[in-house]
Amino acid sequence: MQLSEIWFLLIGVLFVGFVFLEGFDFGVGMSTKFLAKNEVEKRVLINTIGPFWDANEVWLITGGGAMFAAFPHWYATLFSGYYLPFVVLLLALIARGVAFEFRGKMNSVKWKKTWDWSIFLGSILPPFLLGVLFTSLIKGVPIDKEMNMTAGFFDIVNIYTVVGGVAFVLLTYMHGLMFITLKTTDSIRERAREQARKLFLACAVVVVLFVALTGVYTNAFADRGSVLIPLYALAIVLYLALYPLLKNKKEGFSFVTTGLLLILVMASFFIALFPNVMISSTDIANNLTVYNSASGEYSLKLMTIIAFTMVPIVLAYTVWSYYVFRKRVTDKEHLEY
């Protein structure tokens, strides 16, 4: 395996890790509008992710940084072509982060409502935009022979990419509800489980529609069907297993199941892309691949040494932080947000 292929795999792992970890953060943020009934419950929900959300976002930053260093042509084409969606994504993440810190600074209803909307929009827009982005990547966008992306609005926003974005939002919300059942007590815990059961069918319909449209709008199954078909079959089995887990209140298994579903969906994007990193809808010769968009051999070697030295340390710290803050959050505790 070439170093460029290894780095494509590592970037895929970083984005998969981001979706798994930040996915439940997004879901909890959305639940502050759909699940919480009063101020205390909103504070409980926010505090379930208080120790984790900023560290989870590091996975996205690291993924972007690794892309810049390992595949500079991919980075340049992607970030220039998707400039506006990335700006909106960044502003949404900033607004949400600021809201977590500022919400509790003033005891004013209007003040808190403003930041509550920031948390909600900052939680629902990023998964939707990421779903649209990755879906449009496997569908293909206009790229010329100089690696410039010249996409119009409807090249990025169309029925297929919107369904992909909605599927991502629903899956992250389900994942967040499962996290809430693990981290809270009493009625809010029960309502999170009940809301997940009610959302089960709607989420299944959207995800199945997304998979069907993938076969219509992309060459993913033609090119990578031998891997994608078993992967989606496994995802269906896992999703069907989720309902009895919810019904029998198997909270840990339910959380793992929704996490695995997000991992499989995210992994499917990178599997569908390989060996491309961006697919040109105008001419296959203009595709950006892991070979023609990669950095030099020396840069990749140096990065590999650094990555395999530092990544275990980061993973160990992540596991330790979740262990330290493993207890459930209750409304009887001091809640600062």
PDB file of C-alpha atoms in Angstrom, residues 116-235:
ATOM      1  CA  ASP A 116     -30.630  28.602  22.554  1.00  0.00           C
ATOM      2  CA  TRP A 117     -31.304  29.277  18.865  1.00  0.00           C
ATOM      3  CA  SER A 118     -27.542  29.477  18.286  1.00  0.00           C
ATOM      4  CA  ILE A 119     -27.116  26.051  19.872  1.00  0.00           C
ATOM      5  CA  PHE A 120     -29.968  24.582  17.808  1.00  0.00           C
ATOM      6  CA  LEU A 121     -28.893  26.045  14.449  1.00  0.00           C
ATOM      7  CA  GLY A 122     -25.247  25.308  15.247  1.00  0.00           C
ATOM      8  CA  SER A 123     -26.228  21.679  15.813  1.00  0.00           C
ATOM      9  CA  ILE A 124     -28.570  21.065  12.860  1.00  0.00           C
ATOM     10  CA  LEU A 125     -26.736  22.962  10.095  1.00  0.00           C
ATOM     11  CA  PRO A 126     -23.304  21.220  10.330  1.00  0.00           C
ATOM     12  CA  PRO A 127     -24.559  17.632   9.890  1.00  0.00           C
ATOM     13  CA  PHE A 128     -26.878  18.773   7.082  1.00  0.00           C
ATOM     14  CA  LEU A 129     -24.049  20.612   5.288  1.00  0.00           C
ATOM     15  CA  LEU A 130     -21.624  17.723   5.767  1.00  0.00           C
ATOM     16  CA  GLY A 131     -24.226  15.313   4.386  1.00  0.00           C
ATOM     17  CA  VAL A 132     -24.751  17.545   1.347  1.00  0.00           C
ATOM     18  CA  LEU A 133     -20.993  17.939   0.856  1.00  0.00           C
ATOM     19  CA  PHE A 134     -20.052  14.261   0.985  1.00  0.00           C
ATOM     20  CA  THR A 135     -23.088  13.237  -1.059  1.00  0.00           C
ATOM     21  CA  SER A 136     -22.174  15.704  -3.806  1.00  0.00           C
ATOM     22  CA  LEU A 137     -18.584  14.418  -3.755  1.00  0.00           C
ATOM     23  CA  ILE A 138     -19.620  10.889  -4.717  1.00  0.00           C
ATOM     24  CA  LYS A 139     -22.173  12.235  -7.216  1.00  0.00           C
ATOM     25  CA  GLY A 140     -19.501  14.365  -8.894  1.00  0.00           C
ATOM     26  CA  VAL A 141     -19.033  18.090  -9.421  1.00  0.00           C
ATOM     27  CA  PRO A 142     -17.661  20.114 -12.369  1.00  0.00           C
ATOM     28  CA  ILE A 143     -13.837  20.099 -12.207  1.00  0.00           C
ATOM     29  CA  ASP A 144     -11.646  21.255 -15.084  1.00  0.00           C
ATOM     30  CA  LYS A 145      -8.240  19.939 -16.152  1.00  0.00           C
ATOM     31  CA  GLU A 146      -6.488  22.508 -13.930  1.00  0.00           C
ATOM     32  CA  MET A 147      -8.226  21.074 -10.844  1.00  0.00           C
ATOM     33  CA  ASN A 148     -10.553  24.044 -10.467  1.00  0.00           C
ATOM     34  CA  MET A 149     -14.099  23.335  -9.297  1.00  0.00           C
ATOM     35  CA  THR A 150     -16.734  25.408 -11.115  1.00  0.00           C
ATOM     36  CA  ALA A 151     -19.928  24.145  -9.516  1.00  0.00           C
ATOM     37  CA  GLY A 152     -23.178  26.088  -9.595  1.00  0.00           C
ATOM     38  CA  PHE A 153     -25.831  26.035  -6.878  1.00  0.00           C
ATOM     39  CA  PHE A 154     -27.729  23.054  -8.308  1.00  0.00           C
ATOM     40  CA  ASP A 155     -24.531  21.040  -8.781  1.00  0.00           C
ATOM     41  CA  ILE A 156     -24.263  20.992  -4.988  1.00  0.00           C
ATOM     42  CA  VAL A 157     -27.898  21.363  -3.896  1.00  0.00           C
ATOM     43  CA  ASN A 158     -30.269  18.885  -5.549  1.00  0.00           C
ATOM     44  CA  ILE A 159     -32.702  16.183  -4.475  1.00  0.00           C
ATOM     45  CA  TYR A 160     -29.963  13.606  -3.898  1.00  0.00           C
ATOM     46  CA  THR A 161     -27.679  15.807  -1.810  1.00  0.00           C
ATOM     47  CA  VAL A 162     -30.590  17.239   0.207  1.00  0.00           C
ATOM     48  CA  VAL A 163     -31.781  13.717   1.051  1.00  0.00           C
ATOM     49  CA  GLY A 164     -28.204  12.905   2.070  1.00  0.00           C
ATOM     50  CA  GLY A 165     -28.133  15.961   4.323  1.00  0.00           C
ATOM     51  CA  VAL A 166     -31.492  15.109   5.926  1.00  0.00           C
ATOM     52  CA  ALA A 167     -30.367  11.494   6.476  1.00  0.00           C
ATOM     53  CA  PHE A 168     -27.267  12.761   8.262  1.00  0.00           C
ATOM     54  CA  VAL A 169     -29.348  15.070  10.472  1.00  0.00           C
ATOM     55  CA  LEU A 170     -31.747  12.289  11.467  1.00  0.00           C
ATOM     56  CA  LEU A 171     -28.967   9.792  12.187  1.00  0.00           C
ATOM     57  CA  THR A 172     -27.061  12.259  14.356  1.00  0.00           C
ATOM     58  CA  TYR A 173     -30.263  13.159  16.202  1.00  0.00           C
ATOM     59  CA  MET A 174     -30.936   9.479  16.907  1.00  0.00           C
ATOM     60  CA  HIS A 175     -27.336   9.120  18.092  1.00  0.00           C
ATOM     61  CA  GLY A 176     -27.772  12.134  20.365  1.00  0.00           C
ATOM     62  CA  LEU A 177     -30.977  10.722  21.858  1.00  0.00           C
ATOM     63  CA  MET A 178     -29.147   7.494  22.660  1.00  0.00           C
ATOM     64  CA  PHE A 179     -26.378   9.481  24.348  1.00  0.00           C
ATOM     65  CA  ILE A 180     -29.004  11.302  26.429  1.00  0.00           C
ATOM     66  CA  THR A 181     -30.404   7.978  27.676  1.00  0.00           C
ATOM     67  CA  LEU A 182     -26.905   7.099  28.860  1.00  0.00           C
ATOM     68  CA  LYS A 183     -26.171  10.420  30.548  1.00  0.00           C
ATOM     69  CA  THR A 184     -29.450  11.532  32.159  1.00  0.00           C
ATOM     70  CA  THR A 185     -32.014  10.251  34.662  1.00  0.00           C
ATOM     71  CA  ASP A 186     -35.751  10.326  35.341  1.00  0.00           C
ATOM     72  CA  SER A 187     -38.344  11.603  32.837  1.00  0.00           C
ATOM     73  CA  ILE A 188     -35.981  13.216  30.325  1.00  0.00           C
ATOM     74  CA  ARG A 189     -34.202   9.886  29.932  1.00  0.00           C
ATOM     75  CA  GLU A 190     -37.518   8.114  29.257  1.00  0.00           C
ATOM     76  CA  ARG A 191     -38.687  10.794  26.815  1.00  0.00           C
ATOM     77  CA  ALA A 192     -35.429  10.563  24.854  1.00  0.00           C
ATOM     78  CA  ARG A 193     -35.945   6.829  24.432  1.00  0.00           C
ATOM     79  CA  GLU A 194     -39.594   7.292  23.447  1.00  0.00           C
ATOM     80  CA  GLN A 195     -38.738  10.017  20.936  1.00  0.00           C
ATOM     81  CA  ALA A 196     -36.139   7.734  19.340  1.00  0.00           C
ATOM     82  CA  ARG A 197     -38.799   5.031  18.936  1.00  0.00           C
ATOM     83  CA  LYS A 198     -41.147   7.514  17.261  1.00  0.00           C
ATOM     84  CA  LEU A 199     -38.359   8.697  14.949  1.00  0.00           C
ATOM     85  CA  PHE A 200     -37.335   5.156  14.021  1.00  0.00           C
ATOM     86  CA  LEU A 201     -39.561   4.716  10.953  1.00  0.00           C
ATOM     87  CA  ALA A 202     -39.021   8.218   9.523  1.00  0.00           C
ATOM     88  CA  CYS A 203     -35.251   7.850   9.802  1.00  0.00           C
ATOM     89  CA  ALA A 204     -35.381   4.411   8.148  1.00  0.00           C
ATOM     90  CA  VAL A 205     -37.405   5.751   5.194  1.00  0.00           C
ATOM     91  CA  VAL A 206     -34.980   8.635   4.578  1.00  0.00           C
ATOM     92  CA  VAL A 207     -31.878   6.423   4.825  1.00  0.00           C
ATOM     93  CA  VAL A 208     -33.354   3.807   2.456  1.00  0.00           C
ATOM     94  CA  LEU A 209     -34.280   6.599   0.033  1.00  0.00           C
ATOM     95  CA  PHE A 210     -30.702   7.896   0.221  1.00  0.00           C
ATOM     96  CA  VAL A 211     -29.266   4.450  -0.585  1.00  0.00           C
ATOM     97  CA  ALA A 212     -31.699   4.054  -3.504  1.00  0.00           C
ATOM     98  CA  LEU A 213     -30.819   7.485  -4.898  1.00  0.00           C
ATOM     99  CA  THR A 214     -27.124   6.598  -4.576  1.00  0.00           C
ATOM    100  CA  GLY A 215     -27.727   3.814  -7.072  1.00  0.00           C
ATOM    101  CA  VAL A 216     -29.544   6.234  -9.402  1.00  0.00           C
ATOM    102  CA  TYR A 217     -27.296   9.302  -9.256  1.00  0.00           C
ATOM    103  CA  THR A 218     -23.824   7.791  -8.791  1.00  0.00           C
ATOM    104  CA  ASN A 219     -21.589   4.975 -10.041  1.00  0.00           C
ATOM    105  CA  ALA A 220     -20.866   3.866  -6.470  1.00  0.00           C
ATOM    106  CA  PHE A 221     -22.544   0.462  -6.739  1.00  0.00           C
ATOM    107  CA  ALA A 222     -21.133  -0.179 -10.199  1.00  0.00           C
ATOM    108  CA  ASP A 223     -17.581   0.633  -9.073  1.00  0.00           C
ATOM    109  CA  ARG A 224     -17.605  -0.522  -5.438  1.00  0.00           C
ATOM    110  CA  GLY A 225     -20.696  -2.711  -5.183  1.00  0.00           C
ATOM    111  CA  SER A 226     -18.756  -5.714  -3.859  1.00  0.00           C
ATOM    112  CA  VAL A 227     -17.942  -3.682  -0.727  1.00  0.00           C
ATOM    113  CA  LEU A 228     -20.857  -1.254  -0.483  1.00  0.00           C
ATOM    114  CA  ILE A 229     -23.663  -3.819  -0.824  1.00  0.00           C
ATOM    115  CA  PRO A 230     -22.471  -5.945   2.154  1.00  0.00           C
ATOM    116  CA  LEU A 231     -21.794  -2.723   4.084  1.00  0.00           C
ATOM    117  CA  TYR A 232     -25.313  -1.387   3.547  1.00  0.00           C
ATOM    118  CA  ALA A 233     -26.746  -4.840   4.289  1.00  0.00           C
ATOM    119  CA  LEU A 234     -24.930  -4.783   7.630  1.00  0.00           C
ATOM    120  CA  ALA A 235     -26.276  -1.278   8.270  1.00  0.00           C
TER     121      ALA A 235
END
